Coordinates of C-alpha atoms in Angstrom, one line a residue:
M1 CA -148.8 5.5 -253.6
V2 CA -149.9 5.6 -250.0
S3 CA -152.0 2.6 -249.0
A4 CA -155.6 2.9 -247.9
L5 CA -154.6 1.5 -244.5
S6 CA -152.1 4.4 -244.0
R7 CA -154.8 6.9 -244.7
R8 CA -157.2 5.2 -242.3
L9 CA -154.5 5.3 -239.6
L10 CA -154.0 9.0 -240.2
C11 CA -157.8 9.6 -239.8
I12 CA -157.8 7.7 -236.6
A13 CA -154.9 9.7 -235.2
L14 CA -156.6 12.9 -236.2
A15 CA -159.8 11.9 -234.5
A16 CA -158.0 10.9 -231.3
L17 CA -156.2 14.1 -231.1
L18 CA -159.3 16.2 -231.8
A19 CA -161.2 14.3 -229.2
C20 CA -158.5 15.2 -226.6
I21 CA -158.1 18.8 -227.6
V22 CA -161.7 19.9 -228.2
P23 CA -163.6 19.8 -225.0
S24 CA -167.4 19.8 -224.8
A25 CA -169.3 23.1 -225.1
H26 CA -170.2 23.2 -221.4
A27 CA -166.7 22.4 -220.1
Q28 CA -164.3 24.4 -222.3
A29 CA -161.4 25.1 -220.0
G30 CA -160.3 28.4 -221.3
V31 CA -163.8 29.9 -221.3
A32 CA -165.2 28.6 -218.1
G33 CA -167.7 30.8 -216.2
Q34 CA -169.5 33.9 -217.2
P35 CA -167.8 36.7 -219.2
V36 CA -167.4 40.1 -217.7
G37 CA -166.6 43.2 -219.7
A38 CA -163.9 45.7 -218.8
C39 CA -163.2 49.4 -219.4
L40 CA -159.9 51.3 -219.2
L41 CA -158.5 54.6 -217.9
V42 CA -154.9 55.9 -218.1
D43 CA -153.4 56.3 -214.7
A44 CA -153.1 60.0 -213.9
G45 CA -152.8 59.7 -210.1
Q46 CA -156.4 59.0 -209.4
R47 CA -157.5 57.3 -206.2
A48 CA -159.2 53.9 -206.2
D49 CA -162.2 54.9 -204.0
E50 CA -162.9 57.8 -206.3
L51 CA -162.8 55.6 -209.4
L52 CA -165.1 53.0 -207.9
R53 CA -167.7 55.7 -207.3
H54 CA -167.4 57.0 -210.9
P55 CA -167.1 54.1 -213.3
E56 CA -168.4 56.3 -216.1
R57 CA -164.9 57.9 -216.4
F58 CA -163.6 54.8 -218.0
D59 CA -163.3 54.2 -221.7
C60 CA -165.2 51.1 -222.8
K61 CA -165.0 51.6 -226.6
T62 CA -161.4 52.2 -227.6
P63 CA -159.4 49.0 -228.4
Q64 CA -156.9 48.4 -225.6
H65 CA -153.9 48.2 -227.9
R66 CA -154.3 51.8 -228.9
F67 CA -153.6 53.0 -225.3
G68 CA -149.9 52.1 -225.6
S69 CA -147.8 51.0 -222.6
G70 CA -147.7 52.4 -219.1
N71 CA -149.8 52.4 -215.9
F72 CA -153.6 52.0 -216.2
W73 CA -156.8 51.5 -214.3
A74 CA -159.3 48.8 -215.5
I75 CA -162.8 48.2 -214.1
T76 CA -165.2 45.4 -214.8
T77 CA -168.8 45.8 -215.8
L78 CA -171.5 45.1 -213.3
V79 CA -171.0 41.6 -211.7
D80 CA -173.8 41.2 -209.2
E81 CA -172.7 37.8 -207.9
R82 CA -172.3 36.5 -204.3
S83 CA -169.2 34.6 -203.2
T84 CA -170.2 32.3 -200.3
F85 CA -168.4 29.6 -198.3
A86 CA -170.6 27.0 -200.0
A87 CA -170.0 28.4 -203.5
P88 CA -166.9 30.6 -203.5
L89 CA -166.3 32.6 -206.7
S90 CA -163.1 33.6 -208.5
L91 CA -162.2 36.1 -211.2
R92 CA -160.3 34.7 -214.2
F93 CA -158.4 37.0 -216.5
A94 CA -155.6 36.7 -219.1
S95 CA -151.9 36.6 -218.2
L96 CA -150.2 39.5 -219.9
W97 CA -146.8 41.2 -219.7
Q98 CA -147.2 43.7 -216.9
G99 CA -145.6 44.7 -213.6
R100 CA -147.4 44.8 -210.2
L101 CA -151.2 44.4 -210.1
T102 CA -153.7 45.6 -207.5
L103 CA -157.2 44.3 -207.3
Y104 CA -160.1 46.2 -205.5
F105 CA -163.3 44.2 -204.9
L106 CA -166.3 46.4 -204.5
Y107 CA -169.4 45.0 -202.7
A108 CA -173.0 46.1 -202.7
D109 CA -172.7 47.5 -199.1
G110 CA -169.8 49.8 -200.3
A111 CA -167.1 47.7 -198.6
V112 CA -163.8 47.2 -200.6
R113 CA -161.4 44.3 -200.3
Q114 CA -157.9 44.6 -201.8
W115 CA -155.3 42.2 -203.2
R116 CA -151.8 43.3 -204.3
S117 CA -149.2 41.3 -206.1
D118 CA -145.5 41.3 -205.2
R119 CA -142.5 41.4 -207.6
R120 CA -143.7 38.1 -209.1
G121 CA -146.8 39.7 -210.6
I122 CA -149.7 37.3 -211.0
T123 CA -147.6 34.1 -210.6
P124 CA -149.4 33.1 -207.3
L125 CA -152.7 33.3 -209.2
L126 CA -151.8 31.3 -212.3
Q127 CA -153.8 28.3 -213.3
L128 CA -153.3 25.8 -216.2
G129 CA -153.7 27.6 -219.5
A130 CA -151.7 30.5 -218.0
V131 CA -154.9 32.1 -216.9
A132 CA -154.9 34.0 -213.6
Q133 CA -157.6 33.1 -211.1
A134 CA -158.1 35.5 -208.2
P135 CA -160.4 34.3 -205.4
V136 CA -163.2 36.7 -204.6
P137 CA -163.3 37.3 -200.8
V138 CA -166.3 35.7 -199.3
R139 CA -168.9 38.2 -198.1
D140 CA -172.7 38.1 -197.8
P141 CA -173.3 41.2 -200.0
A142 CA -173.0 40.7 -203.7
L143 CA -169.8 41.6 -205.6
V144 CA -170.5 44.7 -207.7
R145 CA -167.3 45.4 -209.6
V146 CA -163.6 44.7 -209.6
L147 CA -161.1 47.5 -210.1
F148 CA -157.6 46.8 -211.4
H149 CA -154.5 48.9 -211.1
V150 CA -152.0 47.7 -213.7
E151 CA -148.4 49.0 -213.5
D152 CA -145.9 48.9 -216.3
A153 CA -148.3 47.2 -218.8
A154 CA -146.4 46.4 -222.1
N155 CA -149.8 46.2 -223.9
L156 CA -148.7 43.7 -226.5
R157 CA -152.0 41.8 -226.5
G158 CA -153.9 44.1 -224.1
I159 CA -153.8 45.6 -220.7
A160 CA -156.5 43.7 -218.8
T161 CA -158.7 41.3 -220.7
G162 CA -160.4 37.9 -220.7
F163 CA -162.5 38.5 -217.5
R164 CA -164.8 35.7 -216.3
I165 CA -166.5 35.0 -213.1
V166 CA -166.2 31.2 -212.2
T167 CA -167.2 29.0 -209.4
E168 CA -164.6 26.8 -207.7
A169 CA -166.0 23.7 -209.4
E170 CA -165.7 25.4 -212.8
G171 CA -162.1 26.4 -212.1
D172 CA -161.2 22.9 -211.0
R173 CA -162.9 21.4 -214.1
A174 CA -161.0 23.9 -216.3
N175 CA -157.7 22.8 -214.8
L176 CA -158.5 19.2 -215.2
M177 CA -159.4 19.5 -218.8
L178 CA -156.3 21.4 -219.6
A179 CA -154.1 19.0 -217.6
G180 CA -155.4 16.3 -219.8
L181 CA -154.6 18.3 -223.0
Y182 CA -151.0 19.1 -221.8
A183 CA -150.3 15.7 -220.4
F184 CA -151.5 14.1 -223.7
F185 CA -149.1 16.2 -225.7
A186 CA -146.3 15.8 -223.3
G187 CA -146.7 12.0 -223.3
I188 CA -146.7 11.9 -227.1
A189 CA -143.7 14.2 -227.3
V190 CA -141.6 12.2 -224.8
A191 CA -142.4 8.9 -226.5
L192 CA -141.6 10.3 -229.9
I193 CA -138.3 11.8 -228.7
V194 CA -137.2 8.5 -227.2
Y195 CA -138.4 6.6 -230.3
N196 CA -136.7 8.9 -232.8
L197 CA -133.4 9.1 -230.8
A198 CA -133.3 5.3 -230.9
L199 CA -133.9 5.4 -234.7
W200 CA -131.3 8.1 -235.1
A201 CA -128.7 6.0 -233.2
A202 CA -129.5 3.1 -235.5
M203 CA -130.0 5.0 -238.8
G204 CA -128.3 8.3 -238.4
Y205 CA -130.7 10.6 -240.4
R206 CA -130.3 14.2 -239.5
F207 CA -134.0 15.1 -239.8
Q208 CA -134.6 12.7 -236.8
L209 CA -132.4 14.9 -234.6
H210 CA -134.2 18.1 -235.8
Y211 CA -137.5 16.5 -235.1
C212 CA -136.4 15.6 -231.5
L213 CA -135.2 19.2 -231.1
L214 CA -138.6 20.5 -232.3
L215 CA -140.4 18.2 -229.8
G216 CA -138.0 19.2 -227.0
A217 CA -138.6 22.9 -227.6
L218 CA -142.4 22.3 -227.7
L219 CA -142.2 20.4 -224.4
G220 CA -140.4 23.4 -222.9
Y221 CA -143.0 25.7 -224.4
T222 CA -145.8 23.5 -223.0
L223 CA -144.3 23.8 -219.5
T224 CA -144.0 27.6 -219.6
S225 CA -147.2 28.5 -221.6
S226 CA -149.4 26.1 -219.7
G227 CA -148.7 27.9 -216.4
A228 CA -147.4 24.6 -214.9
L229 CA -144.0 26.3 -214.5
A230 CA -145.6 28.7 -212.0
W231 CA -146.7 25.7 -209.9
L232 CA -143.2 24.0 -210.2
A233 CA -141.3 27.3 -209.5
P234 CA -143.7 29.5 -207.6
M235 CA -141.0 32.2 -207.0
I236 CA -140.5 32.9 -210.7
A237 CA -141.9 36.3 -211.9
N238 CA -144.7 36.0 -214.5
N239 CA -142.8 38.2 -216.9
D240 CA -139.8 35.9 -216.8
R241 CA -142.2 33.0 -217.5
I242 CA -143.4 34.8 -220.6
R243 CA -139.8 35.4 -221.6
L244 CA -139.2 31.7 -221.5
N245 CA -142.4 31.3 -223.6
Y246 CA -140.8 33.3 -226.3
L247 CA -137.5 31.4 -226.1
F248 CA -139.0 28.0 -226.4
I249 CA -141.4 28.8 -229.2
G250 CA -138.6 30.5 -231.0
L251 CA -136.4 27.4 -230.6
A252 CA -139.4 25.3 -231.9
G253 CA -139.7 27.6 -234.9
G254 CA -136.0 27.3 -235.7
A255 CA -136.1 23.5 -235.3
A256 CA -139.2 23.4 -237.5
A257 CA -137.3 25.2 -240.3
L258 CA -134.4 22.8 -239.9
F259 CA -136.7 19.8 -239.8
T260 CA -138.6 20.9 -242.9
R261 CA -135.3 21.4 -244.9
S262 CA -133.6 18.2 -243.8
F263 CA -136.8 16.2 -244.3
F264 CA -136.8 17.1 -248.0
K265 CA -133.0 17.3 -248.4
D266 CA -133.0 14.7 -251.2
Q267 CA -135.3 17.0 -253.1
S268 CA -133.6 19.5 -255.4
M269 CA -134.7 22.9 -254.0
P270 CA -133.8 26.4 -255.3
R271 CA -130.8 27.9 -253.7
W272 CA -132.8 30.9 -252.5
L273 CA -135.1 28.6 -250.6
D274 CA -132.3 26.8 -249.0
R275 CA -130.7 30.1 -247.9
A276 CA -134.1 31.4 -246.7
S277 CA -134.6 28.2 -244.6
R278 CA -131.2 28.8 -242.9
I279 CA -132.0 32.4 -242.3
A280 CA -135.4 31.5 -240.8
A281 CA -133.9 28.8 -238.7
A282 CA -131.7 31.5 -237.1
A283 CA -134.0 34.5 -237.2
V284 CA -136.9 33.0 -235.2
P285 CA -134.9 31.9 -232.1
L286 CA -132.8 35.1 -232.3
S287 CA -135.9 37.3 -232.4
A288 CA -137.3 35.3 -229.4
L289 CA -134.0 35.9 -227.6
A290 CA -134.3 39.6 -228.4
V291 CA -137.8 39.7 -226.8
A292 CA -136.4 37.9 -223.7
I293 CA -133.5 40.3 -223.4
L294 CA -135.1 43.6 -224.5
G295 CA -138.4 43.0 -222.9
A296 CA -137.9 45.7 -220.3
V297 CA -136.6 48.2 -222.9
Q298 CA -138.1 47.9 -226.4
L299 CA -140.6 45.0 -225.9
R300 CA -143.1 46.2 -228.6
V301 CA -140.4 46.5 -231.2
A302 CA -138.8 43.2 -230.3
D303 CA -142.3 41.5 -230.3
L304 CA -143.0 42.9 -233.8
L305 CA -139.8 41.5 -235.1
Y306 CA -140.6 38.2 -233.5
S307 CA -144.0 38.1 -235.2
L308 CA -142.5 39.0 -238.6
S309 CA -139.8 36.3 -238.3
F310 CA -142.5 33.8 -237.6
A311 CA -144.4 35.0 -240.6
G312 CA -141.1 34.5 -242.6
L313 CA -140.9 30.9 -241.3
L314 CA -144.4 30.2 -242.6
A315 CA -143.4 31.8 -245.9
I316 CA -140.7 29.3 -246.5
V317 CA -142.8 26.2 -245.5
V318 CA -145.2 26.9 -248.4
P319 CA -142.6 27.0 -251.2
T320 CA -140.9 24.0 -249.7
L321 CA -144.1 22.0 -249.9
W322 CA -144.8 23.3 -253.4
G323 CA -141.3 22.2 -254.5
A324 CA -141.8 18.8 -253.0
W325 CA -145.2 18.5 -254.7
R326 CA -143.7 19.4 -258.1
Q327 CA -141.1 16.6 -257.6
R328 CA -143.9 14.2 -256.7
S329 CA -142.5 13.5 -253.2
N330 CA -144.1 10.3 -251.9
F331 CA -144.5 11.6 -248.3
L332 CA -145.5 15.1 -249.2
W333 CA -149.2 14.6 -248.5
L334 CA -148.5 13.6 -244.8
F335 CA -146.2 16.6 -244.3
A336 CA -148.6 19.0 -245.9
V337 CA -151.5 17.8 -243.7
A338 CA -149.2 18.1 -240.7
W339 CA -148.3 21.7 -241.4
T340 CA -151.9 22.8 -242.4
A341 CA -153.0 23.5 -238.8
P342 CA -149.8 25.3 -237.7
I343 CA -149.8 27.5 -240.8
L344 CA -153.5 28.5 -240.4
L345 CA -153.4 29.0 -236.6
A346 CA -150.0 30.8 -236.7
A347 CA -151.5 33.1 -239.3
V348 CA -154.4 33.8 -236.9
R349 CA -151.9 34.3 -234.0
I350 CA -149.8 36.7 -236.0
S351 CA -153.0 38.6 -236.9
A352 CA -153.8 38.8 -233.2
A353 CA -150.2 40.0 -232.5
L354 CA -150.6 42.7 -235.1
H355 CA -153.9 43.6 -233.5
L356 CA -155.9 42.7 -236.6
I357 CA -158.2 40.5 -234.5
G358 CA -158.9 40.6 -230.7
W359 CA -157.5 38.5 -227.9
N360 CA -159.0 35.0 -227.4
F361 CA -158.0 32.2 -225.0
W362 CA -157.9 29.6 -227.8
I363 CA -155.8 31.9 -230.0
D364 CA -153.4 32.4 -227.1
N365 CA -153.2 28.6 -226.7
S366 CA -153.4 27.8 -230.4
T367 CA -149.6 27.2 -230.7
I368 CA -149.5 24.2 -228.5
V369 CA -152.6 22.7 -230.1
S370 CA -151.4 23.3 -233.7
M371 CA -147.8 22.3 -233.1
G372 CA -149.0 19.2 -231.1
L373 CA -151.0 18.3 -234.1
E374 CA -148.0 18.9 -236.4
A375 CA -145.8 16.8 -234.2
L376 CA -148.2 13.9 -234.1
I377 CA -148.8 13.8 -237.9
S378 CA -145.2 14.5 -238.7
S379 CA -144.3 11.4 -236.7
L380 CA -146.3 9.5 -239.3
A381 CA -144.5 11.4 -242.0
V382 CA -141.2 10.5 -240.3
A383 CA -142.2 6.8 -240.1
Y384 CA -143.3 6.9 -243.8
R385 CA -140.0 8.6 -244.7
I386 CA -138.0 6.0 -242.9
K387 CA -140.0 3.2 -244.6
S388 CA -139.2 4.9 -248.0
L389 CA -135.5 5.1 -247.1
R390 CA -135.6 1.4 -245.9
D391 CA -137.2 0.4 -249.2
E392 CA -134.7 2.4 -251.2
R393 CA -131.8 0.7 -249.2
D394 CA -133.3 -2.7 -249.7
A395 CA -133.7 -2.1 -253.4
A396 CA -130.1 -0.9 -253.6
L397 CA -128.9 -4.0 -251.8
T398 CA -131.0 -6.2 -254.1
R399 CA -129.5 -4.5 -257.1
E400 CA -126.0 -4.9 -255.6
V401 CA -126.6 -8.6 -255.0
I402 CA -128.0 -9.1 -258.5
A403 CA -125.0 -7.2 -260.0
R404 CA -122.6 -9.2 -257.9
N405 CA -124.3 -12.4 -259.0
L406 CA -124.2 -11.3 -262.6
A407 CA -120.5 -10.7 -262.2
D408 CA -119.9 -14.1 -260.7
V409 CA -122.3 -16.3 -262.8
D410 CA -121.9 -17.5 -266.3
P411 CA -125.0 -16.0 -268.1
L412 CA -125.6 -19.1 -270.3
T413 CA -125.4 -21.9 -267.8
G414 CA -126.1 -20.2 -264.5
L415 CA -122.9 -21.8 -263.1
L416 CA -120.0 -19.9 -261.5
N417 CA -117.6 -18.3 -264.0
R418 CA -113.9 -18.9 -263.8
R419 CA -113.1 -15.8 -261.8
A420 CA -115.8 -16.5 -259.1
F421 CA -114.7 -20.2 -259.0
L422 CA -111.1 -19.3 -258.3
Q423 CA -112.1 -16.7 -255.8
R424 CA -113.9 -19.3 -253.8
A425 CA -111.6 -22.2 -254.4
I426 CA -108.1 -20.7 -253.6
G427 CA -107.5 -20.6 -249.9
R428 CA -108.8 -24.0 -249.0
T429 CA -106.2 -25.7 -246.9
A430 CA -107.9 -29.0 -246.6
C431 CA -107.4 -31.6 -249.3
Q432 CA -109.7 -31.0 -252.3
Q433 CA -110.8 -33.1 -255.2
L434 CA -110.8 -31.3 -258.6
L435 CA -112.7 -32.7 -261.6
L436 CA -112.2 -31.2 -265.0
I437 CA -115.0 -32.2 -267.4
D438 CA -114.9 -31.6 -271.2
I439 CA -117.8 -32.4 -273.6
D440 CA -116.5 -34.7 -276.3
H441 CA -116.5 -33.5 -279.9
F442 CA -118.4 -30.3 -279.1
K443 CA -117.3 -28.7 -282.4
R444 CA -119.4 -31.3 -284.2
V445 CA -122.4 -30.5 -282.0
N446 CA -122.2 -26.8 -283.1
E447 CA -121.8 -27.9 -286.7
T448 CA -124.8 -30.2 -286.4
L449 CA -127.2 -28.1 -284.3
G450 CA -125.8 -24.7 -284.9
H451 CA -124.6 -22.3 -282.1
D452 CA -128.1 -22.0 -280.6
G453 CA -128.3 -25.8 -280.4
G454 CA -124.9 -25.9 -278.9
D455 CA -125.9 -23.3 -276.3
E456 CA -128.9 -25.5 -275.4
V457 CA -126.6 -28.5 -275.0
L458 CA -124.4 -26.5 -272.6
R459 CA -127.4 -25.5 -270.5
L460 CA -128.7 -29.0 -270.3
F461 CA -125.2 -30.3 -269.5
A462 CA -124.8 -27.7 -266.7
A463 CA -128.2 -28.6 -265.3
A464 CA -127.2 -32.3 -265.2
L465 CA -124.0 -31.4 -263.3
R466 CA -126.0 -29.4 -260.7
A467 CA -128.5 -32.2 -260.3
T468 CA -125.8 -34.9 -259.8
A469 CA -123.2 -33.2 -257.7
P470 CA -123.9 -32.9 -253.9
D471 CA -124.3 -29.6 -252.1
P472 CA -120.7 -28.9 -251.0
V473 CA -119.5 -29.1 -254.6
L474 CA -118.4 -25.9 -256.4
I475 CA -119.4 -26.1 -260.1
A476 CA -118.1 -23.7 -262.7
R477 CA -117.9 -23.3 -266.5
M478 CA -114.3 -22.6 -267.0
G479 CA -114.8 -21.6 -270.6
G480 CA -116.1 -23.1 -273.9
E481 CA -117.2 -26.7 -273.2
E482 CA -114.9 -27.2 -270.2
F483 CA -116.4 -27.4 -266.7
A484 CA -114.9 -27.9 -263.2
L485 CA -116.1 -29.4 -260.0
L486 CA -114.3 -28.9 -256.7
T487 CA -115.2 -30.7 -253.5
P488 CA -113.5 -31.6 -250.2
A489 CA -111.7 -34.9 -250.5
T490 CA -113.9 -36.2 -247.6
H491 CA -117.0 -35.8 -249.9
R492 CA -115.5 -37.2 -253.1
V493 CA -117.5 -37.4 -256.3
E494 CA -117.1 -40.6 -258.2
P495 CA -116.3 -39.8 -261.8
E496 CA -117.9 -43.0 -263.2
T497 CA -121.2 -42.2 -261.4
L498 CA -121.1 -38.7 -262.8
L499 CA -120.4 -40.0 -266.4
A500 CA -123.4 -42.4 -266.1
S501 CA -125.7 -39.5 -265.0
L502 CA -124.5 -37.4 -267.9
R503 CA -125.1 -40.1 -270.4
R504 CA -128.8 -40.3 -269.4
V505 CA -129.4 -36.6 -270.1
R506 CA -131.8 -36.2 -273.1
M507 CA -130.3 -33.8 -275.5
P508 CA -131.9 -32.0 -278.5
F509 CA -132.9 -34.3 -281.4
D510 CA -131.8 -37.2 -279.1
L511 CA -128.2 -36.4 -279.9
T512 CA -125.8 -38.5 -278.0
I513 CA -123.4 -36.4 -275.9
T514 CA -120.5 -37.8 -273.9
A515 CA -117.8 -36.2 -271.8
S516 CA -114.3 -36.9 -270.5
I517 CA -113.2 -36.3 -266.9
G518 CA -109.8 -35.8 -265.4
T519 CA -109.4 -35.7 -261.6
C520 CA -106.7 -34.9 -259.1
T521 CA -106.6 -34.4 -255.4
G522 CA -104.5 -31.8 -253.4
S523 CA -104.4 -28.6 -251.4
L524 CA -105.5 -25.2 -252.7
A525 CA -104.0 -22.9 -250.1
T526 CA -102.2 -20.6 -252.6
D527 CA -102.2 -19.7 -256.3
M528 CA -99.3 -22.0 -256.9
D529 CA -101.3 -24.9 -255.4
W530 CA -104.2 -24.2 -257.8
K531 CA -101.9 -24.1 -260.8
A532 CA -100.3 -27.5 -259.8
L533 CA -103.7 -29.1 -259.1
Y534 CA -105.2 -27.8 -262.3
R535 CA -102.2 -29.0 -264.3
C536 CA -102.6 -32.5 -262.7
A537 CA -106.4 -32.7 -263.5
D538 CA -105.8 -31.4 -267.0
C539 CA -103.2 -34.1 -267.6
A540 CA -105.7 -36.7 -266.4
L541 CA -108.3 -35.2 -268.8
F542 CA -105.9 -35.4 -271.7
E543 CA -105.3 -39.1 -270.9
A544 CA -109.1 -39.7 -270.8
K545 CA -109.5 -38.2 -274.2
A546 CA -106.4 -40.1 -275.6
A547 CA -107.9 -43.3 -274.3
G548 CA -111.0 -42.9 -276.5
R549 CA -113.1 -40.3 -274.6
D550 CA -116.3 -40.9 -272.6
R551 CA -114.3 -42.0 -269.6
A552 CA -112.5 -40.7 -266.6
R553 CA -108.8 -40.8 -265.5
T554 CA -107.2 -39.9 -262.1
L555 CA -103.7 -38.8 -261.5
R556 CA -101.7 -38.3 -258.3
L557 CA -100.4 -34.8 -257.8
D558 CA -96.8 -35.9 -257.5
A559 CA -97.1 -37.9 -260.6
A560 CA -98.3 -35.0 -262.7

């Protein structure tokens, strides 16, 4: 279960993000200034001065997307605002896929001022948020209307929309607010990329690379969709900037599909879902590439395929989360929260792309907000996933250590068994002292106390050996009632001292237990050395028993 602290940290992160992405009501960047309506007319060779005199010819009721693509005239509703040197005005409007644009500013005295774009389109006018801001020429008479001549309008989201009259201060404040939003996301993304690349180098989990790819694509999308690219590369055509928008968000969608699948790769998912994830991971960037390449030919068809592929991406996220929920994934709740905003806002954006709802600045910029939210919360999910993997690894290592210890330790006494003892003993080139210890008359102990009593005697005897022998000594139960001690000759164990300690051990029913010890000293570099040293110590043990037991005997290796 997730701790209460983790939930509190998530709430704090959400609050911090919302505080940065939701500006106050009087300073919302995308909706700065006063709204101005617009009406449309298909270009049939009319003249600008004629249309300025007859605004009633324009259609103000038909939704713009029903006009199709081509050349159009657009005229604003009545403005009646003055642009002065003290308070210059600007006209803000949405950045759309279109060719050249000509603006005609009509003043109350009948004068007209004109601005015409070059091959770059509205790139020179772009502000943060990818909103065009055309300065209204300063004149004493009030501005009455603005007439637009739009060439080669693709009309994917509209022809000319989002008109607002803003002051210079309102425009600057809008840019400042959006700069904070984009810088906030970019800073988080760069930090998370560096952090997860470092983790990937250390841990090698594929979902970390997919997460970095997602963040990198979102960084590219932030650069292009924010309009900052137009400031960094002022010679780029606005339509080319929009092409890059499609490419980067398509890459982000494909990376999101890969990240979702690799994040839950240890969960058993249906084969169809795995195949659908792979298809979506390829379809979204390919459809975005199709928009970029076919934009000048079949843009509306390519854009429809792009919107449908994105809908397909969302369609695989939901069953993936459902499958993880059914398998009780520990980190599902974080991942589900992370994807809630992208799923809902992407559904809204797709609805806008299919003309089910109208254009809106925040809908147009919802992708960076929702994916920024997803990236931030997914970073917590990634951290939690890594913690889970670390815990699983630590648990596996603990089990391995326990299993190895069980394989090396005698279960009754807790001492090394014969195999582990030999594994650690053989290979010592320095001179070693070997002591073989055998409990005297142990058969009688079993007959007197029973096998359970005999086991208790063995446990107490082993505990006494551990308490008496110094740290460098290897202690093992060789089998039955026979024990072995091995120590460097420089740290010799005195057999008589050991026997005296063993005699003081209180046994069950105050039974008197004695032991015999045989010792020998020599090298243990090879198996042959071990056999010779063991034979020598065993001969010494035999002599101790033959001499009456409860005593120790020492033999020289050459004598044995």
